[in-house]
Amino acid sequence: MIAATIIGGGVAGLCAARALRDRGASVTVIDRGGDIGPHACSWWAGGMLAPFCEGESAEEPVVRLGQEAATWWQDKTGLVTQNGSLVVSAARDQGDLTRFARLTRMSESLNADQIADLEPDLEGRFKAGLFFPSEAHLAPRAALQSLRAGLIESGVEFETRQADPQTEAKAGLTIDCRGYSAKDTVEGLRGVKGEMLVLRCPDVTLHRPVRLLHPRIPLYIVPRGDGVFMLGATMIEASAGQNVSARALLELLSAAYALHPAFAEAEVLEIGVDTRPAFADNLPRIRRTGNLIQANGLFRHGFLLAPALARMIAAQVFDNQTPEVMDEIHA
Amino acid sequence: MRSFYGTDLPNPLMLGTAQYPSPAILADAFKRSGAGVATVSLRRESGGARAGQDFWSLIKDLGVVVLPNTAGCHSVKEAVTTAHMAREVFGTPWIKLEVIGEEDTLQPDVFGLVEAARILSDDGFQVFPYTTEDLVVAGKLLDAGCEVLMPWGAPIGSGKGLNNVFGLRAMRAHFPDIPLVIDAGLGLPSHACQAMELGYDAVLLNTAVAKAGDPAAMAEAFARGLEAGLLARSADPMEPRDMAAPSTPVIGKAFLS
């Protein structure tokens, strides 16, 4: 029986644990922070399963591999909402909407009435939009908790401690899923700062993630149910400090206000900041040196790509198959 | 091509480094266009002492001349502080000076610009001021110590090309010895070509390349547009005229048939 130790209990580690366990491995997950929490970058995620929208700026593998995500998460957690995604822009930024449509696939153009049919609270606010009917979203924290619970149920062990991948690898197969914390040992990894907000705004109801295009401040807003919304997210080429900048707050809130003025009355529940791990092409990588596998660089696509990454890790471990995102292998 | 503070550039393209889909695509755009200068913004990445290190080292790895900028600064003080930080991070006296005066059009606050240019020039910086085509402002920038001028083509990110060709032509004629760079507003390679035809020394652009569907291909297209404009300029273009001038002789043709 194959035994695997996974270091890092964020979205990459938990998905890898699920995929390896499903194929019969005995799995231990080690995380310095114990249970899912703010120390994991995925704790702050938007939870959009929107491969086609991401195609606006992401490379082809993100669009293709991301299409596995909604089914995978629904199968493992049952927490996926499949309502599509809506993209809108202010009248003065119509050109950005045209560009978005040109650079993506699987969208339908909407006029003002069709937008109102989908999201009655946005009635009269936007003249044109795009709808991506096949896309989905989930609540990331609930999904991670459910995934973890399922893993415990199926016999996966969880340990709370600091672990060194090299040391663990001496004892057996080890998968390093530590994200940006692994920066010092993962060649070419950089940090991309993200800032987000959670608001409660019972005056607005949205049924699906909405993206507001803007030349400087693109925003997405994901409904979490019960009048709660996640607003995200800045993308800054820097590793995060502890704090959100005033500018980020100002921009995110202005954009939310532009989407619907009622957001001005919202309660701010949370302000979050963290560092996304990314390689130069913003695509994830799997690397293997003997007993040590590094899986990293999910960038802003943690929930979207972790299932595909986990599948590839399992195929490497069980079938010795070289994953398409593997760039280094040393026996 | 005139030199910039004594530095000769390999070609007239200065490329911004913001808004690309990924750093890998950014690097590709530089490779395919052969751009000689990379502008990089410090303001937004300044979340602490060494926070932007990862990205800055990627920029340094491009192996081109780095022109740090003060994008996003709205006051003289902010711009001066950012310039000092840039000099520390990149070890260059070059600074593209932006003092934004209007949030919607991002047009320069020319009063703050002249003041900041004087402070920085006195402090040993080699300033590339982002300005309008206003000749009086341009003169004051030169008085403040600038040896390069960067008038806008159109508002930043608008892609509208050279909005005031008359003004830009006047600027070129007015300052025949000063290196002039069209900064901002270009959308297409034809705009860059036109800037070269007007006798400008370089163009600086970002959005037109970064937000193209294929940024690297667009960067190359701009490089070729610049090449065409430069070549046309050196080939002594014809003068436009009001009447047709037949390119083949008409005498002897049966033009009454």
XYZ file of C-alpha atoms in Angstrom:
588
model
C 0.000 0.000 0.000
C 1.291 3.441 -0.894
C 1.654 5.825 2.030
C 1.849 9.555 1.407
C 2.520 12.504 3.674
C 1.081 15.805 2.510
C 2.448 19.010 3.962
C -0.013 21.896 3.784
C -3.738 21.594 4.424
C -5.015 24.304 2.093
C -6.930 23.642 -1.064
C -3.960 22.037 -2.872
C -3.118 19.695 0.010
C -6.676 18.638 0.757
C -7.497 17.950 -2.888
C -4.295 15.926 -3.252
C -5.206 13.989 -0.107
C -8.647 13.228 -1.540
C -7.284 12.069 -4.879
C -4.616 9.859 -3.298
C -6.995 8.411 -0.731
C -9.569 7.691 -3.446
C -6.965 5.626 -5.227
C -6.193 3.650 -2.092
C -3.203 5.399 -0.556
C -2.820 5.781 3.154
C -2.557 9.531 3.676
C -1.380 11.865 6.432
C -1.869 15.623 6.142
C 0.423 17.854 8.199
C -0.417 21.519 8.639
C 1.265 24.013 10.940
C -2.049 25.692 11.715
C -4.174 22.614 12.252
C -7.708 23.051 10.999
C -8.579 25.136 7.937
C -8.078 28.787 8.757
C -6.752 32.195 7.854
C -3.184 30.893 7.551
C -4.162 29.216 4.276
C -4.390 31.364 1.166
C -7.462 29.397 0.050
C -9.312 30.583 3.160
C -9.537 33.960 1.430
C -10.534 32.651 -1.987
C -13.511 33.829 -3.997
C -14.656 30.325 -4.849
C -15.616 31.082 -8.429
C -15.449 28.002 -10.633
C -15.241 30.096 -13.773
C -12.790 28.588 -16.252
C -14.163 30.474 -19.243
C -14.108 33.905 -17.609
C -10.559 33.260 -16.439
C -9.669 32.668 -20.083
C -9.707 36.427 -20.523
C -6.185 36.552 -19.117
C -5.200 32.970 -18.274
C -3.464 30.461 -20.509
C -5.313 27.634 -22.241
C -4.620 24.929 -19.587
C -6.510 26.969 -16.985
C -9.612 27.025 -19.160
C -9.353 23.343 -20.050
C -8.353 21.885 -16.675
C -10.651 24.255 -14.817
C -13.651 22.625 -16.442
C -13.118 19.611 -14.181
C -13.589 21.673 -11.059
C -17.343 22.111 -10.694
C -18.099 18.402 -11.079
C -15.263 17.429 -8.757
C -16.312 19.788 -5.978
C -19.963 18.829 -6.316
C -19.021 15.167 -6.139
C -16.765 15.583 -3.083
C -18.695 18.202 -1.130
C -22.141 18.695 -2.668
C -21.703 22.429 -2.102
C -21.505 23.737 -5.662
C -24.035 26.246 -6.985
C -24.286 26.074 -10.747
C -25.871 29.377 -11.749
C -23.344 30.668 -14.235
C -21.429 33.939 -14.006
C -22.436 37.421 -15.066
C -20.043 40.032 -16.439
C -21.028 43.694 -16.705
C -19.353 47.023 -17.245
C -20.293 50.658 -16.909
C -21.572 52.265 -20.119
C -18.305 54.153 -20.548
C -16.324 50.906 -20.427
C -18.360 49.023 -23.057
C -15.166 48.422 -25.003
C -13.891 46.292 -22.137
C -16.981 44.102 -22.369
C -16.481 43.593 -26.092
C -12.869 42.706 -25.453
C -13.832 40.263 -22.692
C -16.280 38.515 -25.008
C -13.667 38.273 -27.727
C -11.046 36.737 -25.455
C -13.338 34.162 -23.847
C -15.610 31.326 -24.927
C -19.059 30.045 -23.970
C -20.714 33.355 -23.197
C -24.066 34.767 -24.234
C -24.572 38.485 -24.760
C -27.269 40.035 -22.618
C -29.240 43.248 -22.964
C -30.583 45.260 -20.037
C -33.808 43.226 -19.802
C -31.981 39.924 -19.842
C -29.666 41.136 -17.092
C -32.712 42.100 -15.052
C -34.240 38.669 -15.625
C -31.139 37.001 -14.222
C -30.461 39.469 -11.425
C -33.536 41.574 -10.663
C -31.564 43.770 -8.258
C -29.386 44.949 -11.120
C -32.373 46.112 -13.154
C -31.745 49.370 -14.957
C -28.108 49.520 -13.944
C -26.329 47.995 -16.955
C -27.140 48.127 -20.645
C -25.133 45.099 -21.682
C -23.531 42.089 -20.122
C -22.189 38.619 -20.711
C -23.526 35.420 -19.230
C -21.459 32.257 -18.855
C -24.187 29.704 -18.096
C -21.955 26.690 -17.467
C -19.922 28.279 -14.693
C -20.399 27.719 -10.991
C -19.323 28.867 -7.551
C -18.962 27.574 -4.025
C -18.301 28.873 -0.529
C -14.611 28.085 -0.105
C -14.467 27.685 3.651
C -17.472 25.393 3.813
C -16.082 23.393 0.905
C -12.680 22.978 2.556
C -14.307 21.980 5.856
C -16.484 19.450 4.095
C -13.524 18.059 2.183
C -11.551 17.729 5.404
C -14.424 16.053 7.209
C -14.742 13.568 4.373
C -11.027 12.836 4.517
C -11.138 12.173 8.259
C -14.096 9.891 7.717
C -12.205 7.897 5.135
C -9.249 7.405 7.462
C -6.879 10.227 6.531
C -4.763 11.316 9.515
C -4.263 15.006 10.318
C -1.317 16.288 12.323
C -0.747 19.826 13.544
C 2.931 20.685 13.436
C 5.636 22.391 11.439
C 7.173 19.901 9.027
C 10.194 20.022 6.775
C 9.588 18.370 3.380
C 13.181 17.107 3.044
C 13.025 15.393 6.422
C 9.618 13.888 5.753
C 10.748 12.661 2.338
C 13.494 10.596 3.976
C 10.759 8.593 5.668
C 8.577 8.185 2.581
C 6.595 9.762 -0.226
C 5.959 13.418 0.610
C 3.888 16.014 -1.225
C 4.779 19.616 -0.509
C 1.611 21.689 -0.905
C 2.614 24.651 1.228
C 1.917 27.381 -1.322
C 3.870 30.581 -0.812
C 5.340 29.262 2.470
C 7.479 26.969 0.313
C 9.027 29.930 -1.499
C 12.559 29.297 -0.291
C 12.639 25.759 -1.669
C 10.530 26.136 -4.813
C 12.538 27.702 -7.627
C 10.781 30.483 -9.532
C 7.858 30.920 -7.149
C 6.697 34.488 -6.604
C 3.999 36.094 -4.492
C 1.007 37.983 -5.815
C -0.789 39.936 -3.139
C -4.559 39.748 -2.951
C -6.921 41.763 -0.815
C -10.596 40.999 -0.249
C -13.611 41.973 1.792
C -16.618 40.168 3.167
C -19.747 42.296 3.463
C -23.221 41.712 4.766
C -25.758 43.559 2.670
C -29.273 42.175 3.044
C -30.598 44.862 0.669
C -28.987 43.194 -2.334
C -29.631 39.716 -3.660
C -27.397 38.170 -6.286
C -27.658 34.606 -7.506
C -24.257 34.174 -9.068
C -20.811 35.763 -9.136
C -20.817 39.117 -10.902
C -17.723 40.636 -12.460
C -17.593 44.364 -12.988
C -15.048 45.232 -15.643
C -13.058 48.386 -15.169
C -9.802 49.491 -16.773
C -8.102 49.994 -13.437
C -10.208 48.347 -10.768
C -11.814 45.104 -11.941
C -14.035 43.637 -9.244
C -15.831 40.409 -8.647
C -18.486 39.831 -6.101
C -19.534 36.370 -5.031
C -22.784 35.795 -3.127
C -22.294 33.580 -0.085
C -25.958 33.402 0.892
C -27.794 35.080 3.802
C -26.956 38.526 2.436
C -23.217 37.902 2.683
C -20.896 38.758 -0.208
C -17.232 38.326 -0.915
C -15.565 41.167 -2.804
C -12.294 40.561 -4.509
C -9.669 40.882 -5.267
C -6.647 43.011 -5.844
C -3.708 41.567 -7.779
C -0.471 43.200 -6.784
C 2.982 41.993 -7.711
C 4.240 41.798 -4.147
C 4.185 39.414 -1.238
C 1.542 40.473 1.235
C 2.201 42.312 4.419
C -0.149 41.832 7.332
C -2.427 44.642 6.345
C -4.781 45.674 3.599
C -3.954 49.035 2.067
C -6.421 51.888 2.299
C -6.279 52.191 -1.473
C -7.376 48.577 -1.917
C -10.339 49.077 0.398
C -11.274 52.292 -1.314
C -11.130 50.723 -4.750
C -12.983 47.534 -3.850
C -15.741 49.454 -2.092
C -16.039 52.032 -4.883
C -16.393 49.237 -7.393
C -19.043 47.521 -5.254
C -20.863 50.825 -4.959
C -20.759 51.183 -8.733
C -22.312 47.737 -9.051
C -25.102 48.650 -6.642
C -25.314 51.724 -4.388
C -26.916 49.660 -1.621
C -23.470 48.215 -0.903
C -22.699 51.543 0.753
C -24.979 50.439 3.587
C -23.322 47.050 3.983
C -21.643 45.866 7.166
C -17.981 45.019 6.707
C -17.558 41.556 8.226
C -14.005 40.789 7.219
C -10.983 42.316 5.579
C -8.541 39.769 4.235
C -5.094 39.799 2.701
C -2.767 37.029 1.628
C -0.186 35.979 -0.933
C -1.010 33.802 -3.922
C 1.809 31.490 -4.966
C 2.574 31.818 -8.686
C 5.152 30.952 -11.292
C 6.124 33.308 -14.130
C 3.396 32.013 -16.475
C 0.801 31.899 -13.676
C 0.339 28.164 -14.283
C 0.790 25.516 -11.568
C 3.690 23.073 -11.490
C 4.352 19.600 -10.213
C 7.994 18.705 -9.612
C 9.440 15.478 -8.333
C 12.797 14.692 -6.815
C 12.844 11.092 -5.581
C 10.348 10.835 -2.743
C 9.491 14.505 -2.735
C 6.779 15.970 -4.944
C 6.226 19.700 -5.003
C 2.814 20.911 -6.152
C 2.537 24.667 -6.201
C 1.751 27.851 -8.136
C -2.047 27.708 -8.201
C -2.070 31.534 -8.369
C -5.671 32.801 -8.309
C -6.946 29.416 -9.443
C -6.834 27.351 -6.251
C -10.360 25.939 -6.285
C -10.422 25.907 -10.072
C -7.235 23.914 -10.641
C -6.549 21.978 -7.425
C -8.768 19.051 -8.521
C -6.851 18.654 -11.817
C -3.540 19.066 -10.025
C -4.559 16.409 -7.480
C -5.575 14.023 -10.255
C -2.173 14.470 -11.881
C -0.332 13.934 -8.593
C -2.227 10.664 -8.084
C -1.497 9.573 -11.657
C 2.191 10.256 -11.099
C 2.244 8.348 -7.810
C 0.169 5.363 -8.918
C 0.783 5.088 -12.670
C 4.135 6.840 -12.958
C 2.432 9.123 -15.461
C 4.179 12.432 -16.176
C 1.705 15.256 -15.511
C 1.361 17.897 -18.216
C 2.289 20.554 -15.691
C 5.427 18.739 -14.523
C 8.555 20.654 -15.427
C 11.222 18.785 -13.486
C 11.695 15.176 -12.594
C 14.694 13.626 -10.922
C 14.885 10.011 -9.885
C 17.790 58.868 -32.667
C 18.768 61.347 -29.991
C 20.295 59.911 -26.847
C 18.553 59.993 -23.486
C 20.786 61.555 -20.853
C 23.746 60.178 -22.768
C 22.300 56.691 -23.209
C 21.695 55.435 -26.738
C 18.781 53.049 -27.000
C 18.683 50.086 -29.373
C 15.257 51.087 -30.689
C 12.509 53.622 -30.032
C 10.215 51.358 -27.997
C 9.718 51.817 -24.271
C 7.332 49.251 -22.838
C 5.399 49.351 -19.595
C 5.300 46.254 -17.405
C 1.819 46.419 -15.864
C -1.377 44.504 -16.623
C 0.101 41.589 -18.585
C -1.618 38.219 -18.170
C 1.596 36.866 -16.630
C 5.261 37.761 -16.208
C 6.123 35.074 -18.768
C 4.023 36.843 -21.415
C 5.573 40.143 -20.387
C 9.044 38.694 -20.976
C 7.911 37.366 -24.337
C 6.648 40.814 -25.366
C 10.064 42.269 -24.630
C 11.806 39.504 -26.513
C 9.677 39.792 -29.637
C 9.688 43.580 -29.790
C 13.304 44.124 -28.790
C 12.111 47.008 -26.614
C 15.100 48.681 -25.033
C 13.439 50.198 -21.993
C 11.082 48.764 -19.376
C 9.055 51.143 -17.266
C 8.008 49.846 -13.903
C 5.673 51.284 -11.321
C 6.655 51.283 -7.690
C 3.714 52.989 -6.135
C 1.310 50.063 -6.054
C 3.879 47.478 -5.146
C 5.201 49.438 -2.224
C 3.473 47.398 0.467
C 6.504 47.346 2.709
C 10.241 47.287 2.419
C 10.984 44.254 0.282
C 7.495 43.201 -0.717
C 7.903 43.799 -4.447
C 11.241 42.025 -4.683
C 9.985 39.015 -6.655
C 8.550 41.124 -9.459
C 11.422 43.586 -9.551
C 13.931 40.816 -9.999
C 11.856 39.550 -12.945
C 12.117 43.020 -14.476
C 15.857 43.142 -13.900
C 16.145 39.744 -15.592
C 14.733 41.228 -18.826
C 18.176 42.690 -19.380
C 16.871 46.040 -20.627
C 17.263 49.567 -19.300
C 14.829 50.104 -16.431
C 12.893 53.349 -16.256
C 11.057 53.398 -12.922
C 7.973 55.582 -12.793
C 5.906 57.399 -10.244
C 2.575 56.243 -11.690
C -0.352 56.849 -9.397
C 1.263 59.745 -7.529
C -1.010 62.741 -7.065
C 1.273 65.111 -5.206
C 4.799 66.438 -5.469
C 5.702 64.860 -2.145
C 4.453 61.404 -3.134
C 6.256 61.576 -6.466
C 9.528 62.656 -4.887
C 9.356 59.921 -2.235
C 8.572 57.295 -4.870
C 11.471 58.499 -7.032
C 13.873 58.079 -4.134
C 12.581 54.586 -3.488
C 13.007 53.761 -7.175
C 16.588 54.949 -7.193
C 17.294 52.721 -4.219
C 15.598 49.643 -5.658
C 16.900 49.862 -9.220
C 20.109 51.789 -8.724
C 19.328 54.192 -11.583
C 19.045 58.001 -11.657
C 16.337 57.703 -14.349
C 12.803 58.440 -13.288
C 9.665 58.776 -15.331
C 7.879 61.490 -13.453
C 4.103 61.357 -13.286
C 2.109 63.698 -11.121
C -1.517 62.964 -11.833
C -3.869 65.924 -11.710
C -7.180 64.477 -12.734
C -8.495 61.078 -11.747
C -10.739 60.570 -14.763
C -8.409 61.547 -17.586
C -5.189 60.888 -15.651
C -3.797 64.045 -17.162
C -0.690 65.476 -15.551
C -0.795 68.195 -12.922
C 1.694 70.311 -14.824
C 2.269 72.708 -11.926
C 3.200 69.888 -9.561
C 5.158 68.267 -12.363
C 7.443 71.275 -12.865
C 8.019 71.579 -9.123
C 8.789 67.875 -8.681
C 11.035 67.932 -11.755
C 13.074 70.760 -10.244
C 13.422 69.021 -6.869
C 14.469 65.744 -8.456
C 16.813 67.264 -11.044
C 18.567 69.233 -8.299
C 18.943 65.968 -6.441
C 20.762 64.297 -9.332
C 17.834 62.480 -10.946
C 17.506 62.314 -14.715
C 13.855 63.115 -15.146
C 11.518 61.940 -17.929
C 8.427 64.080 -17.303
C 5.002 62.889 -18.428
C 3.475 66.136 -19.668
C 1.020 67.576 -22.165
C 1.960 69.134 -25.511
C 1.860 72.588 -23.937
C 4.951 74.462 -25.063
C 5.124 76.784 -22.080
C 5.044 73.898 -19.637
C 7.639 72.129 -21.759
C 9.928 75.146 -21.557
C 9.561 75.280 -17.784
C 10.378 71.589 -17.503
C 13.590 72.163 -19.438
C 14.376 75.120 -17.148
C 13.802 72.816 -14.189
C 16.571 70.557 -15.453
C 14.794 67.998 -17.642
C 16.641 66.971 -20.787
C 13.840 64.792 -22.150
C 10.139 65.561 -22.642
C 7.316 63.042 -22.760
C 4.091 64.568 -24.064
C 0.951 62.473 -24.089
C -0.638 61.257 -27.290
C -4.014 60.856 -25.595
C -5.170 60.000 -22.044
C -3.429 56.978 -20.478
C -5.004 53.708 -21.538
C -7.413 55.338 -23.999
C -5.810 53.907 -27.147
C -6.809 56.980 -29.142
C -3.454 57.688 -30.691
C -2.090 61.163 -31.382
C -4.948 63.415 -30.370
C -3.358 66.736 -31.221
C -1.043 66.231 -34.154
C -0.718 69.958 -34.681
C 0.433 70.486 -31.082
C 2.870 67.595 -31.216
C 4.318 68.801 -34.506
C 4.746 72.274 -33.010
C 6.514 70.761 -30.026
C 8.918 68.898 -32.261
C 9.656 72.068 -34.226
C 10.003 74.123 -31.069
C 12.525 71.844 -29.359
C 14.603 70.453 -32.222
C 17.440 69.241 -29.974
C 15.455 67.714 -27.118
C 14.661 63.990 -27.163
C 10.874 63.696 -27.289
C 8.878 60.615 -26.355
C 5.177 60.096 -26.951
C 3.964 58.756 -23.641
C 0.447 57.384 -23.235
C -2.647 57.006 -25.343
C -1.336 54.868 -28.179
C -3.566 52.015 -29.288
C -2.188 50.781 -32.590
C 1.159 50.385 -34.327
C 0.026 52.983 -36.868
C -0.065 55.550 -34.042
C 3.518 54.694 -33.142
C 4.494 54.895 -36.797
C 2.935 58.342 -37.019
C 4.908 59.502 -33.976
C 8.123 58.501 -35.722
C 7.026 60.216 -38.927
C 6.553 63.403 -36.892
C 10.158 63.145 -35.830
C 9.671 61.867 -32.291
C 12.482 59.851 -30.779
C 10.581 57.118 -29.010
C 7.175 56.016 -27.777
C 6.203 54.647 -24.401
C 3.201 52.382 -24.155
C 1.714 49.695 -21.974
C -2.007 48.993 -22.228
C -2.074 48.610 -26.025
C 0.330 45.697 -25.695
C -0.555 44.255 -22.280
C -4.294 44.131 -22.984
C -4.061 42.822 -26.528
C -5.303 39.280 -27.034
C -1.740 38.292 -27.929
C 0.511 40.804 -26.166
C 3.784 39.476 -27.568
C 2.529 39.659 -31.165
C 1.227 43.178 -30.579
C 4.576 44.223 -29.110
C 6.282 43.004 -32.256
C 3.709 44.828 -34.387
C 4.542 48.048 -32.551
C 8.255 47.474 -33.101
C 7.632 47.099 -36.821
C 5.378 50.170 -36.903
C 8.150 52.165 -35.268
C 10.669 50.802 -37.709
C 8.474 51.817 -40.640
C 7.982 55.330 -39.266
C 11.668 55.772 -38.581
C 12.606 54.555 -42.031
C 9.999 56.796 -43.652
C 11.305 59.782 -41.737
C 14.849 59.159 -42.881
C 13.635 58.635 -46.453
C 12.425 62.266 -46.666
C 8.682 61.952 -47.211
C 6.925 63.876 -49.944
C 5.064 67.071 -49.193
C 1.273 66.800 -49.339
C -0.362 68.992 -51.984
C -3.868 70.095 -52.886
C -4.075 68.915 -56.486
C -3.407 65.545 -58.013
C 0.066 65.082 -59.428
C -0.060 62.302 -61.992
C 2.648 59.763 -61.459
C 2.757 58.865 -65.151
C 2.961 61.364 -68.021
C -0.409 62.246 -69.582
C 0.889 63.899 -72.728
C 0.080 61.836 -75.742
C -2.612 59.849 -73.917
C -5.979 59.714 -75.657
C -7.612 61.492 -72.739
C -10.537 62.775 -74.802
C -11.670 59.375 -75.914
